Amino acid sequence: MNVIIVGCGKAGSLHRNAYYELKQNGIFDGKLFFVDKSEKPRWGVFDKDQLSGEYFEVKTYRDIHHLMMCERLDIDDVIVDICLPVGSMLTTIEQFKEYGFKNFICEKPFVFYREKNKCAEKILSGLNILKVENYLYSKPTIYAKSLIEKYDIKEKFVVSNFSKNRKMHSSMYRGFCTPDSTLTIWEIEIPHEIYLCNNLFGEIDKITYKCCSDMIVGDLSLKNHGKGTLVCVNKKGSIYMINSNLESTEMFRTIDAICENDYTLHIFYSPVCEDSIEFSSGVFLVRKGEIIENQKFREDNNMYEMLKDYYLTFKYKQTHRFRTVKSIIEYSDFMEKVLEENNLNYLFDIRHGIFSDDLVSNNLNINVIKELVKSSCGVKGG
C-alpha cells in the first residue's frame, strides 16, 4: 500500500521516519507521497535513500488536487496519514473523501466541533479511521499493563505529567494553523496523557477541575499555552490529575499511580533526572517502599510500532480494528470539553484524603505532588 502524509511539520517528519524504517525492514512495500500547503517539508527538498545512501529530490504537493493531477493512484490501496492541527482535520478528510479515499490515520487530538460542523457524522461515515495513540505501543505501557493485570492493581489516584520546554518552537508558531490561530496546552501533550490513563486504569467519566495559563516568551504572549492541569474522575471513582508545563526546564513523561493494598506504580517514558540518565524509560511497581518488579528500556520506538501495526491493519483489511463513527464522536465531544476556554474550579470529593484545599488551586505546584508520589514509591526516576 502507498501512504500520503498530509502535513510536513514535526509530526509529519516523525511519521515519515517511521515509514522509512518500515520500508528498510521490508514491511512497507509502497510509495510515500507528501502534501503540504507550503510545498516545503520540514526536512528540506532532498531526502536520503536508507538502503543506497544516495540523496534524491522529494516532491511535495500543495494539496490533494495538485497530487491527483500529477499522480495515478489506486484509491483503495492508499492510506492518508493526516498530521495537521485540530482546525484542519475534518476539512482535509472531506477533501480526500471527495476523491474516494477511505483509509485514514489521524494525529491527536482528533477533534471537530459538532455545532460548527453539523455534517461531521456524514463525512466520517464509511471511512476506515485509526487515531494516533503511539504511547499505547510504548514498552513501559505494555509492561505496566501486564503488572496491573498480574497483581490486580486497583488505582485510587493517578498523577501524569508530560512537560518540556517548548518556548522556542511555540514562539515560531510550530503546530499553529496560522500565527493568528490558537494552539492551547490541551492539544499538545495532554491528549497522550488522557488516552494513557483511559487505557491503563479505565475511562474518564467526568472533568472536575481545569485550569491553564498563558506562555510568555519575551514580548509574545500565547494564550492558554503555558501550563495546564486537568482533574478527572473515572467510572470507578478514581482520580486522574493530568498535568503539562510547556515552559518546564526539565522534560517529564511520567505516570504515577497510588493504588489499593499499598501498591504504587511508577511509569516513565524518558530520562528526567540525573539518576536515570543511563536508560530512556521504565516501570517500577512498589509496595510499602519495596520494589516488587521493575524493568528499564534503552530503546522505545513507539511511533514505529504503532505505524507498523496500523499499516498492516489496513493492508490486511482488519476491519474490526477501525474506529466506529460513534466512538470518534464520543471522543471528540469529550475533547471539546477539555478544549473549552473556561476553567473549572469545582473541587473534587475531598474524602479521597489526598489533597488539602490549598493544593488544588490555579497555582498548583506539580513538584509537591511529585514529592508525594516519590515518597510513596520509595524510588527515584522523575
Short mmCIF file of C-alpha atoms in Angstrom, two decimals:
data_model
loop_
_atom_site.label_atom_id
_atom_site.label_comp_id
_atom_site.label_asym_id
_atom_site.label_seq_id
_atom_site.Cartn_x
_atom_site.Cartn_y
_atom_site.Cartn_z
CA MET A 1 0.00 0.00 0.00
CA ASN A 2 1.01 3.61 -0.62
CA VAL A 3 0.92 6.33 2.04
CA ILE A 4 0.18 10.04 1.70
CA ILE A 5 1.48 12.14 4.60
CA VAL A 6 -0.54 15.35 4.85
CA GLY A 7 1.33 17.99 6.84
CA CYS A 8 5.12 18.04 6.68
CA GLY A 9 5.96 19.59 10.05
CA LYS A 10 7.29 17.91 13.20
CA ALA A 11 4.57 15.23 13.41
CA GLY A 12 4.82 14.55 9.68
CA SER A 13 8.59 14.11 9.94
CA LEU A 14 8.22 11.60 12.79
CA HIS A 15 5.73 9.59 10.74
CA ARG A 16 7.98 9.80 7.66
CA ASN A 17 10.96 8.45 9.63
CA ALA A 18 8.87 5.51 10.84
CA TYR A 19 7.70 4.65 7.31
CA TYR A 20 11.27 4.76 6.01
CA GLU A 21 12.30 2.36 8.75
CA LEU A 22 9.34 0.12 7.89
CA LYS A 23 10.48 0.16 4.27
CA GLN A 24 14.03 -0.69 5.29
CA ASN A 25 12.69 -3.66 7.27
CA GLY A 26 10.63 -4.94 4.34
CA ILE A 27 7.22 -4.15 5.89
CA PHE A 28 6.19 -1.03 3.99
CA ASP A 29 6.16 -2.01 0.33
CA GLY A 30 4.58 1.05 -1.27
CA LYS A 31 5.45 4.65 -2.13
CA LEU A 32 5.40 7.66 0.17
CA PHE A 33 3.77 10.89 -1.01
CA PHE A 34 3.76 14.27 0.74
CA VAL A 35 1.16 17.04 0.81
CA ASP A 36 1.79 20.40 2.49
CA LYS A 37 0.40 23.82 1.61
CA SER A 38 3.90 25.32 1.81
CA GLU A 39 5.29 22.67 -0.59
CA LYS A 40 8.38 22.77 1.66
CA PRO A 41 8.70 19.83 4.06
CA ARG A 42 10.43 20.31 7.41
CA TRP A 43 13.30 18.07 6.27
CA GLY A 44 14.01 20.02 3.04
CA VAL A 45 13.54 19.20 -0.62
CA PHE A 46 16.14 16.42 -0.65
CA ASP A 47 15.94 13.09 1.15
CA LYS A 48 18.29 10.17 1.66
CA ASP A 49 17.65 6.63 0.47
CA GLN A 50 18.13 4.46 3.57
CA LEU A 51 19.41 1.50 1.52
CA SER A 52 21.71 3.10 -1.08
CA GLY A 53 22.66 6.20 0.93
CA GLU A 54 22.01 8.35 -2.15
CA TYR A 55 20.07 11.62 -1.99
CA PHE A 56 17.02 12.26 -4.14
CA GLU A 57 14.57 15.10 -4.63
CA VAL A 58 11.29 14.80 -2.76
CA LYS A 59 8.18 16.12 -4.46
CA THR A 60 5.71 17.76 -2.09
CA TYR A 61 2.28 18.65 -3.40
CA ARG A 62 0.43 21.76 -2.19
CA ASP A 63 -2.94 19.98 -1.84
CA ILE A 64 -4.89 16.86 -2.83
CA HIS A 65 -5.95 18.41 -6.15
CA HIS A 66 -2.32 19.04 -7.11
CA LEU A 67 -1.39 15.48 -6.12
CA MET A 68 -4.19 13.88 -8.12
CA MET A 69 -3.29 15.88 -11.23
CA CYS A 70 0.29 14.59 -11.11
CA GLU A 71 -0.01 11.01 -9.79
CA ARG A 72 -2.03 7.95 -10.82
CA LEU A 73 -3.14 6.26 -7.60
CA ASP A 74 -5.28 3.24 -6.79
CA ILE A 75 -7.53 4.88 -4.21
CA ASP A 76 -8.24 1.64 -2.36
CA ASP A 77 -4.51 0.98 -2.00
CA VAL A 78 -3.68 4.25 -0.22
CA ILE A 79 -3.50 5.29 3.45
CA VAL A 80 -3.92 9.01 4.12
CA ASP A 81 -1.88 9.90 7.22
CA ILE A 82 -3.02 13.34 8.44
CA CYS A 83 -0.51 15.23 10.60
CA LEU A 84 -2.31 18.56 10.88
CA PRO A 85 -3.66 20.78 13.68
CA VAL A 86 -7.18 20.27 15.02
CA GLY A 87 -8.73 23.03 12.92
CA SER A 88 -7.73 21.43 9.60
CA MET A 89 -8.54 17.78 10.30
CA LEU A 90 -12.19 17.38 9.26
CA THR A 91 -11.89 19.63 6.19
CA THR A 92 -8.89 17.62 4.99
CA ILE A 93 -10.74 14.31 5.43
CA GLU A 94 -13.67 15.69 3.46
CA GLN A 95 -11.42 16.82 0.61
CA PHE A 96 -9.78 13.39 0.34
CA LYS A 97 -13.12 11.61 0.65
CA GLU A 98 -14.39 13.54 -2.38
CA TYR A 99 -11.70 11.75 -4.40
CA GLY A 100 -12.76 8.38 -2.98
CA PHE A 101 -10.08 7.85 -0.31
CA LYS A 102 -11.32 5.77 2.63
CA ASN A 103 -8.28 4.83 4.76
CA PHE A 104 -7.14 7.45 7.29
CA ILE A 105 -4.71 7.79 10.17
CA CYS A 106 -5.43 10.93 12.21
CA GLU A 107 -2.98 12.67 14.54
CA LYS A 108 -4.07 13.65 18.04
CA PRO A 109 -6.27 15.17 19.16
CA PHE A 110 -8.87 14.20 16.54
CA VAL A 111 -11.49 16.80 17.44
CA PHE A 112 -14.19 18.54 15.45
CA TYR A 113 -16.83 20.90 16.76
CA ARG A 114 -20.25 19.47 16.01
CA GLU A 115 -22.02 22.80 16.44
CA LYS A 116 -19.79 24.25 13.73
CA ASN A 117 -19.55 21.03 11.68
CA LYS A 118 -23.05 19.60 11.59
CA CYS A 119 -22.09 17.32 8.68
CA ALA A 120 -19.26 15.65 10.64
CA GLU A 121 -21.11 12.36 11.07
CA LYS A 122 -21.89 12.21 7.35
CA ILE A 123 -18.27 12.99 6.41
CA LEU A 124 -16.91 10.24 8.68
CA SER A 125 -19.44 7.63 7.59
CA GLY A 126 -17.99 4.78 5.53
CA LEU A 127 -14.36 5.60 6.32
CA ASN A 128 -11.68 3.40 7.88
CA ILE A 129 -10.06 5.52 10.61
CA LEU A 130 -7.33 4.90 13.17
CA LYS A 131 -6.27 7.56 15.70
CA VAL A 132 -2.66 8.21 16.63
CA GLU A 133 -2.08 6.80 20.12
CA ASN A 134 1.60 5.92 19.91
CA TYR A 135 2.27 5.71 23.66
CA LEU A 136 -0.03 2.68 23.82
CA TYR A 137 2.71 0.92 21.82
CA SER A 138 5.42 2.02 24.22
CA LYS A 139 7.27 -0.74 26.09
CA PRO A 140 6.62 0.84 29.52
CA THR A 141 2.87 1.00 28.79
CA ILE A 142 2.73 -2.64 27.72
CA TYR A 143 4.79 -3.76 30.72
CA ALA A 144 2.78 -1.63 33.17
CA LYS A 145 -0.46 -3.09 31.80
CA SER A 146 0.86 -6.61 32.38
CA LEU A 147 1.70 -5.72 36.02
CA ILE A 148 -1.76 -4.23 36.56
CA GLU A 149 -3.30 -7.50 35.40
CA LYS A 150 -0.81 -9.74 37.22
CA TYR A 151 -1.21 -8.07 40.64
CA ASP A 152 -4.84 -6.99 40.16
CA ILE A 153 -3.79 -3.37 40.71
CA LYS A 154 -6.66 -1.04 41.58
CA GLU A 155 -5.73 2.62 41.28
CA LYS A 156 -7.03 5.26 43.68
CA PHE A 157 -5.17 8.32 42.47
CA VAL A 158 -3.12 8.86 39.30
CA VAL A 159 -0.79 11.78 38.52
CA SER A 160 0.53 12.20 34.99
CA ASN A 161 3.00 14.85 33.91
CA PHE A 162 4.11 15.34 30.29
CA SER A 163 6.17 18.52 30.27
CA LYS A 164 9.00 20.05 28.27
CA ASN A 165 10.47 23.37 27.19
CA ARG A 166 8.58 24.29 24.02
CA LYS A 167 9.21 28.04 24.15
CA MET A 168 11.43 28.22 21.09
CA HIS A 169 9.16 26.11 18.87
CA SER A 170 5.99 27.78 20.16
CA SER A 171 7.40 31.27 19.54
CA MET A 172 7.95 30.13 15.92
CA TYR A 173 4.26 29.03 15.84
CA ARG A 174 5.03 25.35 15.26
CA GLY A 175 1.74 23.43 15.17
CA PHE A 176 -0.38 26.57 14.73
CA CYS A 177 -2.60 26.71 11.63
CA THR A 178 -1.58 30.38 11.31
CA PRO A 179 0.12 32.85 13.69
CA ASP A 180 -3.35 34.30 14.34
CA SER A 181 -4.87 30.94 15.30
CA THR A 182 -4.74 29.33 18.74
CA LEU A 183 -2.92 26.19 19.85
CA THR A 184 -3.56 25.51 23.50
CA ILE A 185 -1.88 23.44 26.20
CA TRP A 186 -4.75 20.94 25.85
CA GLU A 187 -3.78 19.93 22.29
CA ILE A 188 -0.09 19.03 22.64
CA GLU A 189 0.88 16.58 25.41
CA ILE A 190 -2.36 16.23 27.37
CA PRO A 191 -4.16 14.09 24.72
CA HIS A 192 -1.39 11.48 25.21
CA GLU A 193 -1.98 11.52 28.96
CA ILE A 194 -5.73 11.15 28.55
CA TYR A 195 -5.63 8.05 26.35
CA LEU A 196 -2.90 6.50 28.52
CA CYS A 197 -4.96 6.94 31.70
CA ASN A 198 -8.04 5.59 29.92
CA ASN A 199 -6.14 2.56 28.64
CA LEU A 200 -4.28 1.70 31.83
CA PHE A 201 -6.85 2.49 34.51
CA GLY A 202 -10.28 2.98 32.92
CA GLU A 203 -12.32 5.53 31.00
CA ILE A 204 -12.75 9.06 32.30
CA ASP A 205 -16.30 9.74 33.44
CA LYS A 206 -16.19 13.48 34.16
CA ILE A 207 -13.93 16.50 34.44
CA THR A 208 -13.99 18.14 37.87
CA TYR A 209 -11.24 20.74 37.67
CA LYS A 210 -9.40 22.53 34.88
CA CYS A 211 -7.03 25.48 34.74
CA CYS A 212 -4.32 26.79 32.43
CA SER A 213 -2.04 29.76 31.90
CA ASP A 214 -0.52 31.68 29.00
CA MET A 215 3.02 31.20 27.73
CA ILE A 216 5.17 34.32 27.79
CA VAL A 217 8.22 34.44 25.53
CA GLY A 218 9.74 37.91 25.54
CA ASP A 219 7.01 40.28 24.30
CA LEU A 220 4.98 37.39 22.89
CA SER A 221 2.01 36.02 24.83
CA LEU A 222 0.46 32.72 23.68
CA LYS A 223 -2.99 32.30 25.17
CA ASN A 224 -3.63 29.16 27.27
CA HIS A 225 -0.37 27.67 26.01
CA GLY A 226 1.92 27.61 29.05
CA LYS A 227 0.74 25.27 31.81
CA GLY A 228 -2.39 23.17 32.28
CA THR A 229 -3.92 20.92 34.91
CA LEU A 230 -6.93 18.70 34.34
CA VAL A 231 -8.54 16.70 37.15
CA CYS A 232 -10.91 13.92 36.15
CA VAL A 233 -12.75 11.05 37.82
CA ASN A 234 -13.02 7.70 36.08
CA LYS A 235 -16.05 5.43 36.11
CA LYS A 236 -14.71 3.62 39.21
CA GLY A 237 -14.38 6.87 41.14
CA SER A 238 -10.58 7.10 40.92
CA ILE A 239 -8.95 10.48 40.40
CA TYR A 240 -6.69 11.43 37.50
CA MET A 241 -4.58 14.59 37.81
CA ILE A 242 -3.23 15.32 34.33
CA ASN A 243 -0.52 17.97 34.06
CA SER A 244 1.56 19.61 31.36
CA ASN A 245 4.01 22.50 31.50
CA LEU A 246 5.45 23.68 28.18
CA GLU A 247 7.75 26.15 29.98
CA SER A 248 9.47 23.47 32.04
CA THR A 249 13.26 23.49 32.22
CA GLU A 250 13.18 19.69 32.57
CA MET A 251 11.47 17.06 30.45
CA PHE A 252 8.88 14.87 32.15
CA ARG A 253 6.99 11.91 30.72
CA THR A 254 5.68 10.21 33.86
CA ILE A 255 2.61 8.50 35.25
CA ASP A 256 2.39 7.69 38.97
CA ALA A 257 -0.49 5.71 40.45
CA ILE A 258 -1.22 5.32 44.16
CA CYS A 259 -3.22 2.11 44.44
CA GLU A 260 -5.05 -0.11 46.89
CA ASN A 261 -3.14 -2.59 49.09
CA ASP A 262 -0.19 -0.18 49.39
CA TYR A 263 0.91 -0.56 45.75
CA THR A 264 2.41 2.35 43.82
CA LEU A 265 3.06 2.15 40.08
CA HIS A 266 5.64 4.49 38.58
CA ILE A 267 5.96 4.74 34.77
CA PHE A 268 8.41 7.00 32.96
CA TYR A 269 8.99 7.42 29.25
CA SER A 270 12.23 9.40 29.12
CA PRO A 271 15.18 10.34 31.35
CA VAL A 272 14.13 13.27 33.52
CA CYS A 273 16.80 13.29 36.24
CA GLU A 274 20.49 12.58 36.54
CA ASP A 275 19.94 9.25 38.33
CA SER A 276 18.14 7.74 35.35
CA ILE A 277 20.27 9.10 32.52
CA GLU A 278 21.54 5.64 31.52
CA PHE A 279 18.13 4.46 30.35
CA SER A 280 15.30 6.10 28.49
CA SER A 281 12.20 4.61 30.05
CA GLY A 282 10.97 2.13 32.63
CA VAL A 283 8.43 0.93 35.17
CA PHE A 284 8.61 0.37 38.93
CA LEU A 285 5.97 -1.42 40.98
CA VAL A 286 6.49 -0.65 44.67
CA ARG A 287 4.76 -1.91 47.80
CA LYS A 288 5.48 -0.37 51.20
CA GLY A 289 8.77 1.09 49.93
CA GLU A 290 9.97 -2.21 48.46
CA ILE A 291 10.40 -2.62 44.69
CA ILE A 292 8.30 -5.65 43.71
CA GLU A 293 9.06 -5.60 39.99
CA ASN A 294 10.84 -3.20 37.65
CA GLN A 295 12.00 -3.02 34.08
CA LYS A 296 14.16 -0.50 32.22
CA PHE A 297 14.14 0.03 28.45
CA ARG A 298 17.00 1.55 26.50
CA GLU A 299 15.03 1.80 23.25
CA ASP A 300 11.34 2.51 22.81
CA ASN A 301 10.31 3.40 19.25
CA ASN A 302 6.58 3.60 19.89
CA MET A 303 5.82 5.59 16.70
CA TYR A 304 7.41 2.86 14.61
CA GLU A 305 5.49 0.11 16.43
CA MET A 306 2.18 1.95 16.10
CA LEU A 307 2.53 2.73 12.39
CA LYS A 308 3.70 -0.82 11.72
CA ASP A 309 0.52 -2.14 13.35
CA TYR A 310 -1.68 0.42 11.58
CA TYR A 311 -0.08 -0.23 8.19
CA LEU A 312 -0.64 -3.98 8.48
CA THR A 313 -4.18 -3.39 9.74
CA PHE A 314 -5.02 -1.50 6.54
CA LYS A 315 -3.02 -3.83 4.30
CA TYR A 316 -4.79 -6.95 5.53
CA LYS A 317 -8.18 -5.20 5.90
CA GLN A 318 -8.67 -5.95 9.60
CA THR A 319 -11.93 -4.01 9.61
CA HIS A 320 -12.78 -4.80 13.25
CA ARG A 321 -9.85 -2.59 14.29
CA PHE A 322 -11.20 0.60 12.75
CA ARG A 323 -12.86 3.26 14.89
CA THR A 324 -16.62 3.45 14.70
CA VAL A 325 -18.21 6.80 13.95
CA LYS A 326 -19.89 6.63 17.36
CA SER A 327 -16.57 6.20 19.21
CA ILE A 328 -14.93 9.01 17.21
CA ILE A 329 -17.78 11.39 18.01
CA GLU A 330 -17.76 10.45 21.71
CA TYR A 331 -14.01 11.15 21.89
CA SER A 332 -14.41 14.45 20.04
CA ASP A 333 -17.26 15.53 22.34
CA PHE A 334 -15.10 14.82 25.40
CA MET A 335 -12.09 16.65 23.98
CA GLU A 336 -14.29 19.63 23.14
CA LYS A 337 -14.96 19.98 26.87
CA VAL A 338 -11.21 19.83 27.52
CA LEU A 339 -10.53 22.45 24.86
CA GLU A 340 -13.19 24.88 26.10
CA GLU A 341 -11.67 28.15 27.28
CA ASN A 342 -13.39 28.28 30.66
CA ASN A 343 -11.62 26.96 33.76
CA LEU A 344 -13.47 24.60 36.09
CA ASN A 345 -12.91 25.30 39.78
CA TYR A 346 -15.20 22.69 41.30
CA LEU A 347 -13.06 20.80 43.83
CA PHE A 348 -13.36 17.03 43.65
CA ASP A 349 -14.54 14.97 46.58
CA ILE A 350 -12.01 15.70 49.33
CA ARG A 351 -12.98 12.47 51.09
CA HIS A 352 -10.35 10.71 48.99
CA GLY A 353 -7.93 12.14 51.57
CA ILE A 354 -5.22 13.02 49.07
CA PHE A 355 -5.27 16.83 48.96
CA SER A 356 -5.82 19.88 51.08
CA ASP A 357 -7.73 22.79 49.57
CA ASP A 358 -4.63 24.96 49.08
CA LEU A 359 -3.01 22.27 46.92
CA VAL A 360 -5.84 22.34 44.41
CA SER A 361 -5.60 25.88 43.11
CA ASN A 362 -4.77 27.76 39.96
CA ASN A 363 -1.19 27.85 41.24
CA LEU A 364 -0.99 24.12 41.82
CA ASN A 365 2.62 23.08 42.28
CA ILE A 366 3.27 19.80 40.48
CA ASN A 367 6.55 19.38 42.38
CA VAL A 368 4.59 18.98 45.62
CA ILE A 369 2.58 16.20 44.00
CA LYS A 370 5.71 14.55 42.62
CA GLU A 371 7.34 14.54 46.04
CA LEU A 372 4.22 12.95 47.50
CA VAL A 373 4.32 10.23 44.88
CA LYS A 374 8.10 9.70 45.15
CA SER A 375 7.93 9.32 48.91
CA SER A 376 5.14 6.81 48.47
CA CYS A 377 7.16 4.95 45.80
CA GLY A 378 10.41 4.95 47.69
CA VAL A 379 12.24 5.24 44.35
CA LYS A 380 13.59 7.93 42.07
CA GLY A 381 13.02 8.37 38.39
CA GLY A 382 11.11 11.54 37.69
#
